[in-house]
PDB file of C-alpha atoms in Angstrom:
ATOM      1  CA  MET V   1      -8.643  21.620 -28.669  1.00 48.00           C
ATOM      2  CA  VAL V   2      -8.924  17.991 -30.630  1.00 56.00           C
ATOM      3  CA  ALA V   3      -6.504  15.655 -30.352  1.00 68.00           C
ATOM      4  CA  SER V   4      -4.065  14.863 -33.267  1.00 72.00           C
ATOM      5  CA  SER V   5      -5.400  12.470 -35.732  1.00 81.00           C
ATOM      6  CA  TRP V   6      -2.555  10.221 -35.857  1.00 85.00           C
ATOM      7  CA  PRO V   7      -2.071   7.576 -35.023  1.00 89.00           C
ATOM      8  CA  SER V   8      -5.442   6.048 -35.147  1.00 91.00           C
ATOM      9  CA  LEU V   9      -6.402   3.141 -32.621  1.00 93.00           C
ATOM     10  CA  ASP V  10      -6.204   0.671 -35.786  1.00 94.00           C
ATOM     11  CA  GLU V  11      -2.917   1.695 -36.184  1.00 93.00           C
ATOM     12  CA  LEU V  12      -1.482   1.006 -32.890  1.00 94.00           C
ATOM     13  CA  ASP V  13      -3.885  -2.173 -32.538  1.00 96.00           C
ATOM     14  CA  ALA V  14      -2.066  -3.467 -35.437  1.00 95.00           C
ATOM     15  CA  VAL V  15       1.338  -2.543 -34.139  1.00 96.00           C
ATOM     16  CA  ARG V  16       0.169  -4.177 -30.336  1.00 96.00           C
ATOM     17  CA  ASN V  17      -0.835  -7.541 -32.227  1.00 96.00           C
ATOM     18  CA  LYS V  18       2.237  -7.590 -34.328  1.00 96.00           C
ATOM     19  CA  VAL V  19       4.419  -7.513 -31.203  1.00 96.00           C
ATOM     20  CA  ALA V  20       2.246 -10.000 -29.403  1.00 96.00           C
ATOM     21  CA  GLU V  21       2.571 -12.674 -32.172  1.00 96.00           C
ATOM     22  CA  MET V  22       6.392 -11.941 -32.125  1.00 94.00           C
ATOM     23  CA  SER V  23       6.999 -12.281 -28.500  1.00 92.00           C
ATOM     24  CA  GLY V  24       3.994 -14.322 -27.287  1.00 92.00           C
ATOM     25  CA  ALA V  25       2.917 -11.782 -25.111  1.00 92.00           C
ATOM     26  CA  ASP V  26      -0.280 -10.609 -24.243  1.00 94.00           C
ATOM     27  CA  GLY V  27      -1.265  -7.480 -26.602  1.00 92.00           C
ATOM     28  CA  ARG V  28      -2.199  -5.476 -23.538  1.00 93.00           C
ATOM     29  CA  ASP V  29       1.190  -5.600 -22.368  1.00 94.00           C
ATOM     30  CA  VAL V  30       2.631  -4.360 -25.407  1.00 95.00           C
ATOM     31  CA  ARG V  31       3.510  -0.312 -24.908  1.00 95.00           C
ATOM     32  CA  VAL V  32       3.931   1.638 -27.985  1.00 94.00           C
ATOM     33  CA  VAL V  33       6.232   4.806 -28.956  1.00 94.00           C
ATOM     34  CA  VAL V  34       4.797   7.360 -31.115  1.00 93.00           C
ATOM     35  CA  SER V  35       7.463   9.544 -32.271  1.00 92.00           C
ATOM     36  CA  PRO V  36       6.423  11.908 -34.803  1.00 89.00           C
ATOM     37  CA  TYR V  37       7.957  13.627 -38.181  1.00 89.00           C
ATOM     38  CA  ARG V  38       8.741  17.295 -37.713  1.00 87.00           C
ATOM     39  CA  ILE V  39       8.673  20.538 -39.912  1.00 83.00           C
ATOM     40  CA  CYS V  40      10.789  23.489 -39.538  1.00 80.00           C
ATOM     41  CA  PRO V  41       8.880  26.851 -41.043  1.00 80.00           C
ATOM     42  CA  LEU V  42      11.498  29.182 -40.173  1.00 79.00           C
ATOM     43  CA  GLY V  43      15.176  28.997 -38.876  1.00 74.00           C
ATOM     44  CA  ALA V  44      16.666  26.968 -41.760  1.00 68.00           C
ATOM     45  CA  HIS V  45      20.030  25.625 -40.661  1.00 66.00           C
ATOM     46  CA  ILE V  46      20.959  27.984 -37.726  1.00 74.00           C
ATOM     47  CA  ASP V  47      20.073  25.648 -35.018  1.00 74.00           C
ATOM     48  CA  HIS V  48      23.860  24.678 -35.814  1.00 71.00           C
ATOM     49  CA  GLN V  49      25.390  28.041 -34.405  1.00 72.00           C
ATOM     50  CA  GLY V  50      22.811  28.369 -31.405  1.00 73.00           C
ATOM     51  CA  GLY V  51      20.123  30.281 -33.186  1.00 78.00           C
ATOM     52  CA  THR V  52      16.275  30.698 -32.619  1.00 82.00           C
ATOM     53  CA  VAL V  53      14.012  28.409 -34.712  1.00 83.00           C
ATOM     54  CA  THR V  54      10.709  27.224 -34.979  1.00 85.00           C
ATOM     55  CA  ALA V  55       9.143  23.641 -35.482  1.00 87.00           C
ATOM     56  CA  MET V  56       6.115  21.298 -35.190  1.00 84.00           C
ATOM     57  CA  THR V  57       5.348  18.320 -35.646  1.00 89.00           C
ATOM     58  CA  ILE V  58       3.005  16.820 -38.384  1.00 88.00           C
ATOM     59  CA  ASN V  59       0.436  13.906 -37.842  1.00 87.00           C
ATOM     60  CA  MET V  60       2.759  11.317 -39.329  1.00 87.00           C
ATOM     61  CA  GLY V  61       5.786   9.449 -37.730  1.00 88.00           C
ATOM     62  CA  ILE V  62       7.437   6.303 -36.306  1.00 92.00           C
ATOM     63  CA  LEU V  63       5.623   3.639 -34.510  1.00 93.00           C
ATOM     64  CA  LEU V  64       7.558   1.312 -32.232  1.00 95.00           C
ATOM     65  CA  GLY V  65       5.815  -1.201 -30.425  1.00 96.00           C
ATOM     66  CA  PHE V  66       7.679  -3.005 -27.835  1.00 95.00           C
ATOM     67  CA  VAL V  67       7.637  -5.394 -24.688  1.00 95.00           C
ATOM     68  CA  PRO V  68      11.095  -5.818 -22.601  1.00 93.00           C
ATOM     69  CA  SER V  69      13.148  -8.695 -23.607  1.00 89.00           C
ATOM     70  CA  PRO V  70      13.539 -11.684 -21.218  1.00 84.00           C
ATOM     71  CA  ASP V  71      16.613 -10.535 -19.979  1.00 81.00           C
ATOM     72  CA  ALA V  72      14.987  -6.924 -19.125  1.00 72.00           C
ATOM     73  CA  GLN V  73      17.822  -5.046 -20.560  1.00 80.00           C
ATOM     74  CA  GLY V  74      16.521  -5.052 -24.344  1.00 90.00           C
ATOM     75  CA  ILE V  75      13.424  -5.379 -26.183  1.00 94.00           C
ATOM     76  CA  THR V  76      11.315  -7.235 -28.303  1.00 94.00           C
ATOM     77  CA  GLY V  77       9.763  -4.990 -30.866  1.00 95.00           C
ATOM     78  CA  PHE V  78       8.315  -3.861 -34.197  1.00 96.00           C
ATOM     79  CA  ILE V  79       9.259  -0.483 -35.856  1.00 95.00           C
ATOM     80  CA  CYS V  80       6.977   1.068 -38.886  1.00 94.00           C
ATOM     81  CA  GLY V  81       6.577   4.167 -40.327  1.00 89.00           C
ATOM     82  CA  SER V  82       3.364   6.126 -41.530  1.00 78.00           C
ATOM     83  CA  GLU V  83       4.590   7.312 -44.856  1.00 65.00           C
ATOM     84  CA  GLU V  84       7.214   5.215 -47.202  1.00 61.00           C
ATOM     85  CA  HIS V  85       9.159   8.570 -48.352  1.00 60.00           C
ATOM     86  CA  SER V  86       9.620  10.689 -45.405  1.00 60.00           C
ATOM     87  CA  SER V  87      12.671  12.666 -46.908  1.00 64.00           C
ATOM     88  CA  GLY V  88      12.770  15.801 -45.026  1.00 68.00           C
ATOM     89  CA  LEU V  89      10.923  15.407 -42.264  1.00 78.00           C
ATOM     90  CA  SER V  90      13.612  14.041 -39.785  1.00 81.00           C
ATOM     91  CA  SER V  91      12.511  10.555 -39.854  1.00 85.00           C
ATOM     92  CA  SER V  92      16.081   9.126 -38.668  1.00 89.00           C
ATOM     93  CA  ALA V  93      15.427  11.654 -35.847  1.00 91.00           C
ATOM     94  CA  ALA V  94      12.015  10.137 -35.182  1.00 91.00           C
ATOM     95  CA  VAL V  95      13.493   6.495 -35.267  1.00 93.00           C
ATOM     96  CA  GLY V  96      16.592   7.513 -32.895  1.00 94.00           C
ATOM     97  CA  ILE V  97      14.271   8.751 -30.315  1.00 94.00           C
ATOM     98  CA  ALA V  98      11.722   6.002 -30.483  1.00 94.00           C
ATOM     99  CA  TYR V  99      14.262   3.885 -29.465  1.00 95.00           C
ATOM    100  CA  LEU V 100      15.545   5.492 -26.783  1.00 94.00           C
ATOM    101  CA  LEU V 101      12.473   6.050 -25.385  1.00 95.00           C
ATOM    102  CA  ALA V 102      11.452   2.287 -25.633  1.00 94.00           C
ATOM    103  CA  LEU V 103      15.103   1.111 -23.987  1.00 94.00           C
ATOM    104  CA  GLU V 104      14.623   3.525 -21.291  1.00 93.00           C
ATOM    105  CA  THR V 105      10.938   2.286 -20.300  1.00 93.00           C
ATOM    106  CA  ALA V 106      11.623  -0.961 -20.711  1.00 93.00           C
ATOM    107  CA  ASN V 107      14.610  -0.620 -17.902  1.00 91.00           C
ATOM    108  CA  CYS V 108      12.292   1.813 -15.862  1.00 91.00           C
ATOM    109  CA  LYS V 109      14.504   4.750 -16.859  1.00 91.00           C
ATOM    110  CA  ILE V 110      13.363   8.068 -16.666  1.00 91.00           C
ATOM    111  CA  ILE V 111      15.438  10.285 -18.803  1.00 92.00           C
ATOM    112  CA  ALA V 112      14.697  13.925 -19.075  1.00 92.00           C
ATOM    113  CA  PRO V 113      13.759  15.537 -22.686  1.00 91.00           C
ATOM    114  CA  GLU V 114      17.066  17.718 -22.683  1.00 89.00           C
ATOM    115  CA  GLU V 115      19.113  14.499 -21.939  1.00 93.00           C
ATOM    116  CA  ASN V 116      17.610  12.435 -24.846  1.00 92.00           C
ATOM    117  CA  ILE V 117      17.912  15.825 -27.442  1.00 91.00           C
ATOM    118  CA  GLU V 118      21.341  15.166 -26.837  1.00 90.00           C
ATOM    119  CA  LEU V 119      21.620  11.428 -26.370  1.00 93.00           C
ATOM    120  CA  ASP V 120      19.959  11.270 -30.063  1.00 92.00           C
ATOM    121  CA  ARG V 121      21.934  14.264 -31.510  1.00 89.00           C
ATOM    122  CA  LEU V 122      25.066  11.899 -30.563  1.00 91.00           C
ATOM    123  CA  ILE V 123      23.302   8.988 -32.730  1.00 91.00           C
ATOM    124  CA  GLU V 124      22.938  11.537 -35.418  1.00 88.00           C
ATOM    125  CA  ASN V 125      26.225  12.960 -35.382  1.00 87.00           C
ATOM    126  CA  GLU V 126      28.530  10.103 -34.387  1.00 89.00           C
ATOM    127  CA  TYR V 127      27.080   6.712 -35.421  1.00 89.00           C
ATOM    128  CA  LEU V 128      25.098   7.862 -38.863  1.00 86.00           C
ATOM    129  CA  HIS V 129      27.574  10.952 -39.210  1.00 84.00           C
ATOM    130  CA  LEU V 130      24.781  13.142 -40.080  1.00 79.00           C
ATOM    131  CA  LYS V 131      26.369  16.954 -39.741  1.00 74.00           C
ATOM    132  CA  ASN V 132      22.876  18.483 -38.046  1.00 75.00           C
ATOM    133  CA  GLY V 133      22.048  20.583 -35.033  1.00 75.00           C
ATOM    134  CA  ILE V 134      19.414  19.622 -32.367  1.00 81.00           C
ATOM    135  CA  LEU V 135      16.216  21.177 -34.108  1.00 83.00           C
ATOM    136  CA  ASP V 136      15.060  17.769 -35.318  1.00 87.00           C
ATOM    137  CA  GLN V 137      15.205  15.878 -31.905  1.00 90.00           C
ATOM    138  CA  SER V 138      13.979  19.252 -29.933  1.00 88.00           C
ATOM    139  CA  ALA V 139      10.781  19.360 -31.888  1.00 88.00           C
ATOM    140  CA  ILE V 140      10.202  15.776 -32.057  1.00 92.00           C
ATOM    141  CA  LEU V 141      10.257  15.565 -28.265  1.00 92.00           C
ATOM    142  CA  LEU V 142       9.179  19.567 -27.186  1.00 90.00           C
ATOM    143  CA  SER V 143       6.247  20.004 -29.419  1.00 89.00           C
ATOM    144  CA  LYS V 144       2.792  19.963 -28.481  1.00 88.00           C
ATOM    145  CA  TYR V 145      -0.470  19.450 -30.884  1.00 86.00           C
ATOM    146  CA  GLY V 146      -1.596  22.831 -32.134  1.00 81.00           C
ATOM    147  CA  TYR V 147       1.238  25.064 -31.078  1.00 85.00           C
ATOM    148  CA  LEU V 148       4.025  26.738 -32.895  1.00 84.00           C
ATOM    149  CA  THR V 149       7.233  25.580 -31.063  1.00 87.00           C
ATOM    150  CA  TRP V 150       9.916  28.184 -30.520  1.00 87.00           C
ATOM    151  CA  MET V 151      13.603  27.414 -29.711  1.00 84.00           C
ATOM    152  CA  ASP V 152      16.094  29.160 -28.397  1.00 82.00           C
ATOM    153  CA  CYS V 153      18.739  26.512 -29.207  1.00 75.00           C
ATOM    154  CA  LYS V 154      21.771  28.360 -27.597  1.00 71.00           C
ATOM    155  CA  SER V 155      19.941  27.880 -24.265  1.00 66.00           C
ATOM    156  CA  ILE V 156      18.946  24.306 -25.218  1.00 61.00           C
ATOM    157  CA  LEU V 157      22.999  23.424 -26.076  1.00 66.00           C
ATOM    158  CA  LYS V 158      24.825  21.578 -23.124  1.00 66.00           C
ATOM    159  CA  PRO V 159      26.793  24.193 -21.250  1.00 69.00           C
ATOM    160  CA  ASN V 160      30.047  23.540 -23.368  1.00 73.00           C
ATOM    161  CA  LEU V 161      28.142  23.760 -26.468  1.00 76.00           C
ATOM    162  CA  ALA V 162      26.668  26.941 -25.660  1.00 78.00           C
ATOM    163  CA  LYS V 163      30.076  28.386 -24.657  1.00 84.00           C
ATOM    164  CA  ARG V 164      31.285  27.246 -28.234  1.00 84.00           C
ATOM    165  CA  ALA V 165      28.898  28.935 -29.793  1.00 81.00           C
ATOM    166  CA  LEU V 166      29.309  32.042 -28.056  1.00 86.00           C
ATOM    167  CA  HIS V 167      33.038  31.503 -29.059  1.00 88.00           C
ATOM    168  CA  TYR V 168      32.040  31.482 -32.622  1.00 85.00           C
ATOM    169  CA  PHE V 169      30.001  34.762 -32.555  1.00 87.00           C
ATOM    170  CA  SER V 170      31.911  36.684 -30.554  1.00 89.00           C
ATOM    171  CA  GLU V 171      35.077  35.359 -32.899  1.00 90.00           C
ATOM    172  CA  ASN V 172      33.318  36.728 -36.035  1.00 86.00           C
ATOM    173  CA  LYS V 173      32.842  39.763 -33.904  1.00 89.00           C
ATOM    174  CA  ARG V 174      36.632  40.325 -33.513  1.00 91.00           C
ATOM    175  CA  VAL V 175      37.992  39.863 -37.078  1.00 91.00           C
ATOM    176  CA  LYS V 176      35.706  42.419 -37.772  1.00 89.00           C
ATOM    177  CA  GLU V 177      36.794  44.785 -35.224  1.00 91.00           C
ATOM    178  CA  GLY V 178      40.408  43.357 -36.255  1.00 91.00           C
ATOM    179  CA  LEU V 179      40.175  44.477 -39.769  1.00 91.00           C
ATOM    180  CA  GLU V 180      39.413  47.942 -38.636  1.00 90.00           C
ATOM    181  CA  ALA V 181      42.082  48.335 -36.127  1.00 91.00           C
ATOM    182  CA  TRP V 182      44.660  46.964 -38.727  1.00 91.00           C
ATOM    183  CA  ALA V 183      43.323  49.290 -41.126  1.00 89.00           C
ATOM    184  CA  SER V 184      43.745  52.164 -38.740  1.00 93.00           C
ATOM    185  CA  GLY V 185      47.297  51.290 -37.724  1.00 91.00           C
ATOM    186  CA  ASN V 186      45.977  50.594 -34.212  1.00 94.00           C
ATOM    187  CA  LEU V 187      48.234  47.918 -33.161  1.00 91.00           C
ATOM    188  CA  ASP V 188      47.263  47.922 -29.518  1.00 95.00           C
ATOM    189  CA  GLU V 189      43.783  47.252 -30.351  1.00 93.00           C
ATOM    190  CA  PHE V 190      44.670  44.643 -32.560  1.00 92.00           C
ATOM    191  CA  GLY V 191      46.640  42.995 -30.160  1.00 92.00           C
ATOM    192  CA  LYS V 192      44.183  42.781 -27.641  1.00 95.00           C
ATOM    193  CA  LEU V 193      41.260  41.629 -29.961  1.00 92.00           C
ATOM    194  CA  ILE V 194      44.294  38.595 -30.604  1.00 92.00           C
ATOM    195  CA  SER V 195      44.485  37.924 -26.565  1.00 93.00           C
ATOM    196  CA  ALA V 196      40.799  37.732 -26.428  1.00 94.00           C
ATOM    197  CA  SER V 197      40.810  35.354 -29.216  1.00 90.00           C
ATOM    198  CA  GLY V 198      43.473  33.232 -27.207  1.00 91.00           C
ATOM    199  CA  ARG V 199      41.159  33.401 -23.597  1.00 94.00           C
ATOM    200  CA  SER V 200      38.133  32.490 -25.661  1.00 91.00           C
ATOM    201  CA  SER V 201      39.608  29.508 -27.375  1.00 89.00           C
ATOM    202  CA  ILE V 202      40.521  28.523 -23.714  1.00 91.00           C
ATOM    203  CA  GLU V 203      37.197  29.323 -21.774  1.00 91.00           C
ATOM    204  CA  ASN V 204      34.838  29.245 -24.509  1.00 89.00           C
ATOM    205  CA  TYR V 205      35.781  26.564 -27.152  1.00 84.00           C
ATOM    206  CA  GLU V 206      38.026  24.826 -24.459  1.00 85.00           C
ATOM    207  CA  CYS V 207      40.924  23.967 -26.561  1.00 84.00           C
ATOM    208  CA  GLY V 208      44.640  23.688 -25.454  1.00 84.00           C
ATOM    209  CA  CYS V 209      46.652  21.991 -22.939  1.00 87.00           C
ATOM    210  CA  LYS V 210      48.331  23.354 -19.972  1.00 91.00           C
ATOM    211  CA  GLU V 211      51.804  23.403 -22.005  1.00 90.00           C
ATOM    212  CA  MET V 212      50.009  25.769 -24.371  1.00 89.00           C
ATOM    213  CA  ILE V 213      48.056  27.774 -22.129  1.00 93.00           C
ATOM    214  CA  ASP V 214      51.141  28.202 -19.795  1.00 94.00           C
ATOM    215  CA  LEU V 215      52.961  29.369 -22.987  1.00 93.00           C
ATOM    216  CA  TYR V 216      50.025  32.102 -23.817  1.00 93.00           C
ATOM    217  CA  GLU V 217      50.075  33.250 -20.393  1.00 96.00           C
ATOM    218  CA  ILE V 218      53.374  33.649 -20.345  1.00 97.00           C
ATOM    219  CA  LEU V 219      53.501  35.592 -23.755  1.00 95.00           C
ATOM    220  CA  LEU V 220      50.895  38.444 -22.624  1.00 96.00           C
ATOM    221  CA  LYS V 221      53.377  39.526 -20.155  1.00 97.00           C
ATOM    222  CA  ALA V 222      56.243  39.391 -22.292  1.00 97.00           C
ATOM    223  CA  PRO V 223      58.033  42.922 -23.129  1.00 97.00           C
ATOM    224  CA  GLY V 224      56.375  44.660 -26.383  1.00 97.00           C
ATOM    225  CA  VAL V 225      53.754  41.922 -27.029  1.00 96.00           C
ATOM    226  CA  PHE V 226      50.547  43.415 -28.076  1.00 94.00           C
ATOM    227  CA  GLY V 227      48.797  40.357 -28.045  1.00 93.00           C
ATOM    228  CA  ALA V 228      49.101  36.667 -28.262  1.00 91.00           C
ATOM    229  CA  ARG V 229      46.887  33.179 -28.920  1.00 88.00           C
ATOM    230  CA  PHE V 230      46.960  29.501 -30.039  1.00 84.00           C
ATOM    231  CA  SER V 231      48.297  29.397 -33.563  1.00 76.00           C
ATOM    232  CA  GLY V 232      47.149  25.633 -35.593  1.00 64.00           C
ATOM    233  CA  ALA V 233      46.612  22.879 -33.573  1.00 54.00           C
ATOM    234  CA  GLY V 234      45.191  24.044 -29.920  1.00 51.00           C
ATOM    235  CA  PHE V 235      46.247  21.055 -28.318  1.00 54.00           C
ATOM    236  CA  ARG V 236      49.568  20.637 -29.645  1.00 61.00           C
ATOM    237  CA  GLY V 237      50.183  23.685 -31.886  1.00 69.00           C
ATOM    238  CA  CYS V 238      52.320  27.033 -31.069  1.00 78.00           C
ATOM    239  CA  CYS V 239      51.044  30.522 -29.995  1.00 84.00           C
ATOM    240  CA  LEU V 240      51.600  33.561 -31.704  1.00 86.00           C
ATOM    241  CA  ALA V 241      52.296  37.102 -30.404  1.00 89.00           C
ATOM    242  CA  LEU V 242      52.271  40.390 -32.426  1.00 90.00           C
ATOM    243  CA  VAL V 243      55.112  41.972 -30.931  1.00 92.00           C
ATOM    244  CA  ASP V 244      56.695  45.490 -31.030  1.00 96.00           C
ATOM    245  CA  ALA V 245      59.760  45.056 -33.618  1.00 92.00           C
ATOM    246  CA  ASP V 246      62.155  46.669 -31.435  1.00 96.00           C
ATOM    247  CA  LEU V 247      61.408  44.475 -28.367  1.00 96.00           C
ATOM    248  CA  THR V 248      61.791  41.018 -30.091  1.00 94.00           C
ATOM    249  CA  ASP V 249      64.915  39.955 -29.091  1.00 94.00           C
ATOM    250  CA  LYS V 250      63.551  40.865 -25.103  1.00 96.00           C
ATOM    251  CA  ALA V 251      60.508  39.215 -25.858  1.00 96.00           C
ATOM    252  CA  ALA V 252      62.122  36.062 -26.628  1.00 94.00           C
ATOM    253  CA  ALA V 253      64.705  36.070 -24.205  1.00 94.00           C
ATOM    254  CA  PHE V 254      61.560  36.589 -21.136  1.00 96.00           C
ATOM    255  CA  VAL V 255      59.529  33.658 -22.882  1.00 95.00           C
ATOM    256  CA  LYS V 256      62.374  31.131 -22.926  1.00 93.00           C
ATOM    257  CA  GLN V 257      63.520  31.965 -19.197  1.00 94.00           C
ATOM    258  CA  GLU V 258      59.813  32.134 -18.246  1.00 95.00           C
ATOM    259  CA  TYR V 259      58.964  28.763 -19.916  1.00 94.00           C
ATOM    260  CA  GLN V 260      61.645  26.865 -18.639  1.00 93.00           C
ATOM    261  CA  LYS V 261      60.258  27.967 -14.950  1.00 95.00           C
ATOM    262  CA  VAL V 262      57.146  26.390 -15.580  1.00 95.00           C
ATOM    263  CA  GLN V 263      57.717  23.619 -18.092  1.00 92.00           C
ATOM    264  CA  PRO V 264      61.132  22.269 -17.523  1.00 93.00           C
ATOM    265  CA  GLU V 265      61.095  18.656 -18.301  1.00 93.00           C
ATOM    266  CA  LEU V 266      59.129  20.014 -21.654  1.00 88.00           C
ATOM    267  CA  ALA V 267      61.717  23.134 -22.327  1.00 87.00           C
ATOM    268  CA  SER V 268      64.954  20.866 -22.396  1.00 88.00           C
ATOM    269  CA  LYS V 269      63.509  18.667 -24.873  1.00 86.00           C
ATOM    270  CA  LEU V 270      62.986  21.825 -27.165  1.00 81.00           C
ATOM    271  CA  PRO V 271      65.589  22.379 -29.397  1.00 79.00           C
ATOM    272  CA  GLN V 272      67.010  25.303 -27.908  1.00 76.00           C
ATOM    273  CA  ASP V 273      67.364  27.197 -31.244  1.00 74.00           C
ATOM    274  CA  ARG V 274      63.857  27.022 -31.851  1.00 70.00           C
ATOM    275  CA  LEU V 275      62.152  27.740 -28.922  1.00 78.00           C
ATOM    276  CA  VAL V 276      61.058  30.813 -30.040  1.00 85.00           C
ATOM    277  CA  LEU V 277      61.098  31.732 -33.838  1.00 82.00           C
ATOM    278  CA  ILE V 278      60.727  35.774 -34.707  1.00 85.00           C
ATOM    279  CA  CYS V 279      59.147  36.330 -38.221  1.00 81.00           C
ATOM    280  CA  GLU V 280      57.665  39.085 -40.205  1.00 78.00           C
ATOM    281  CA  PRO V 281      55.014  39.307 -42.577  1.00 77.00           C
ATOM    282  CA  GLY V 282      55.349  37.401 -46.119  1.00 69.00           C
ATOM    283  CA  ASP V 283      54.068  37.038 -49.280  1.00 66.00           C
ATOM    284  CA  SER V 284      52.060  34.722 -51.246  1.00 60.00           C
ATOM    285  CA  ALA V 285      53.313  31.684 -52.604  1.00 61.00           C
ATOM    286  CA  HIS V 286      55.103  32.190 -56.120  1.00 62.00           C
ATOM    287  CA  VAL V 287      57.454  31.210 -58.876  1.00 63.00           C
ATOM    288  CA  VAL V 288      60.748  32.827 -59.263  1.00 45.00           C
TER     289      VAL V 288
END
């Protein structure tokens, strides 16, 4: 199979000569990172949610020539792009990856592609404030010339991100099933779905704190409770429970008693008349 036409030997030599001129190093000691742009034929916007996508790199991109800096921690380098107008080709990811590979090479670090995918995602999301997934970085780091790259973004995600994707899809399924259970008057099933949502929030989405999780577990054991989960801020919000109307007082008393056992200090600081709020479904906002 014929090799990619980019970069040409002339382009590489031009970058090496520029770095040699800047640093005083021998041009033969200059390394060059080749970080191509990418396109995505199929799989638009679903890498964010752990979907499957296709991608390939193209014969244009970023060249970063470098030599280690005198302190052997940074680099002296020269960066350029093969096209001035590179919108939509993931030029920001190409630049980020170029710097990662250059700095890692200069410091004799061997980093797996999966780790660099996550590192560049952090650059894109946290530093550049771009709300993208891992398609761009994965394509640039994993593609091979002449091949269409297929990626299951769920499998590439780090374990905690994969679990959060699982929560997303399973919660959507629970919402649909919950509508059907509510419409048929099946409160037992509706409650089970609420509890499953709470469990997934803890185990998959990884929200909550010990104080909240203790309350959730107590509610699941309370008399008359069909189901329970977090509500509001999962780290310092509250827990809601769907309760048999005839057993609300017993459920409230059980929760107060048991929570004081597992969280005595916190329970003592809470207003005793507001430890448990018993309420019923309401109406929309309106003017009277």
